[in-house]
Amino acid sequence: MSLSDTQVSLKHGAGGTAMTELIDAVFTATYGNDLATRDDSARIDIEGPVAFTTDSFVVDPIFFPGGDIGRLAVAGTVNDLLTIGAKPVALSASFIIEEGLPISDLLSIARSMALTAREANVRIVTGDTKVVPRGSADKVFITTSGIGTILLNGLSGAAAKPGDAIILTGSIGDHGAAVMLAREKLLDAESIESDTAPLVDIVLNLIRAGCKIHAMRDPTRGGIAASLNEIAKQSRVGIDLDGRALVVKPAVAAACEVLGIDPFYVANEGKMLIFVDPRDAERSLEIVKQSAYGAEAALVGWVNALHSGQVRLRTTIGTTRIVSPPTGELLPRIC
Amino acid sequence: MSLSDTQVSLKHGAGGTAMTELIDAVFTATYGNDLATRDDSARIDIEGPVAFTTDSFVVDPIFFPGGDIGRLAVAGTVNDLLTIGAKPVALSASFIIEEGLPISDLLSIARSMALTAREANVRIVTGDTKVVPRGSADKVFITTSGIGTILLNGLSGAAAKPGDAIILTGSIGDHGAAVMLAREKLLDAESIESDTAPLVDIVLNLIRAGCKIHAMRDPTRGGIAASLNEIAKQSRVGIDLDGRALVVKPAVAAACEVLGIDPFYVANEGKMLIFVDPRDAERSLEIVKQSAYGAEAALVGWVNALHSGQVRLRTTIGTTRIVSPPTGELLPRIC
């Protein structure tokens, strides 16, 4: 780290030597050799068909229990590639930085991205750095895009079938609750950790084992309520959820109570909803549970042909209610 | 357009039905069928090796003479793919929107992106929409990433060779001057137009004609001074520029005078620096001139083995001076 500055300033986004120094000291040094060519595009040797996705991350605060905006930006894009059956191969990372951001923060974020990328076995191969004057953005926004090799064809939110079992890889609401508590400085913020994680192992193990997966979605913004309603609508099927199988950690439940929100609508960043042929359900669940991030996985529901487009919950006390899609903003800047 | 709202609000970034409505009315309606699957990743049938790039756009103002942030975001990423000899195939577009942005502005930007994409013969296949509270961002930032098929191998800023001719596809400084005048409301802002344009025809025609191109770069932030110095350094060569061959439009020259900046350091968004084997120089120049955006192209310099890493300018009055790389910020939020 040869930079004498301690804060990012406008010169670091100007395309000149100050920008090159920042990129060298923060990004090239951290990501390793993958960025080394210095051309405006990276060359990737990849077999088609290719999966391609993008997400912008504007989470506030940028550091929170269990993660930070960098880990989130890598895991979020990796998980989106996985949802269509692709093995993530390469990521781009574009930063919009508010003048004044401590360079130590930027370095922490870059290191977190590099670690998460290594964990997910992807390379960060290209990027961009823009700096805007104080007050034109809030600290730092990151947009990651990703490309991957599609290993399993036909996976889509429109491909769930009546009879499919629905596996959820763990508890719900952890990420959103952790960020909200950290932002509002409510309760003991450290008591809840974000679940932000790349789910490469879980998904690739299922694909390699030949499990007949029809659809996957990582339930981020809008929580499992949003993802399940989207798939019910896209696939024109009904979904029945088993309330007894859904796990909400006590601290998350307490936080949601305080914040007046339903954990069904709270973002997760390290969970996957997996729609699988019923004959492969038990085997798939066992495979998911073998991965670190899937240890608490459960079979949480079934797809039916009856109430098309609707998600219904059988509650723990035996009643049934409709889980409607979220409409408006519950938790701004959660991811 | 079925939206009853006139402004983007936080609910439009929440992952619920309001977001789906916004995406349908603004993006799906405008981009055409390319976004239609509604999955978190797009599937692209592409042959490897693949070029991959990303850029964030934070230009202020978002509408300026000759273009807008949408046209800029498409052209910029398309041109970056071209620089390594790739035919652009697909783009992603991720929006960070400040609460309160008029939806009519967002629609104008999306239409401009769709038109520019059509002009460049690429599809916008995936995207993301985040909304942040008022004051956390300024109007709208767009990050585009792109993938393309590499048609010509070995193109790199590190591959320029002594003897290479340098073709510049037109006048310099137009984009930066147009944006600065529009922002500062100086002079008659309408007198200068940004050159923002996708340069697909120029580059693909050269490749198809078999011209021996060694390096290309679109001289954006930091202007031709930044790009030429980068290539001189990467390729360990010297560069001699012919001041008589460089075109600065009178209105741009006047604007740079008022703003106290040198047009060599001002961003272009529709120009390409092309380093080509000297035996192909004349033929390449003729090919470039046949494209609409290359009509004013000229041979502006030569690569040598003498003053490695240095760019020298032979001025119109016959003196020689060093064109140093830009250091800090000249024009914030120019792209």
PDB file of C-alpha atoms in Angstrom, chain A residues 4 22 34 37 40 43 92 128 139 149 167 170 197 244 248 284-285 309 315:
ATOM      1  CA  SER A   4      -0.097   8.648   0.935  1.00  0.00           C
ATOM      2  CA  LEU A  22      -5.511   3.767  -6.155  1.00  0.00           C
ATOM      3  CA  ASP A  34      -6.701 -11.372 -12.443  1.00  0.00           C
ATOM      4  CA  THR A  37      -3.776  -6.704 -18.093  1.00  0.00           C
ATOM      5  CA  ASP A  40     -10.651  -1.937 -20.785  1.00  0.00           C
ATOM      6  CA  ARG A  43     -10.666 -11.921 -21.880  1.00  0.00           C
ATOM      7  CA  SER A  92     -16.723  -7.484 -12.678  1.00  0.00           C
ATOM      8  CA  ASP A 128     -14.321   0.565 -12.829  1.00  0.00           C
ATOM      9  CA  LYS A 139     -20.135   6.367   1.029  1.00  0.00           C
ATOM     10  CA  THR A 149     -21.030 -21.645 -17.565  1.00  0.00           C
ATOM     11  CA  ILE A 167     -36.114 -27.004  -0.041  1.00  0.00           C
ATOM     12  CA  GLY A 170     -31.723 -22.433   6.301  1.00  0.00           C
ATOM     13  CA  ALA A 197     -22.642 -16.230   1.671  1.00  0.00           C
ATOM     14  CA  ARG A 244     -43.478 -25.745  11.122  1.00  0.00           C
ATOM     15  CA  VAL A 248     -36.756 -17.982  12.258  1.00  0.00           C
ATOM     16  CA  SER A 284     -31.316 -33.399  -2.436  1.00  0.00           C
ATOM     17  CA  LEU A 285     -31.976 -32.376   1.154  1.00  0.00           C
ATOM     18  CA  GLY A 309     -50.179 -18.028  -8.677  1.00  0.00           C
ATOM     19  CA  THR A 315     -49.285 -22.121  10.164  1.00  0.00           C
TER      20      THR A 315
END
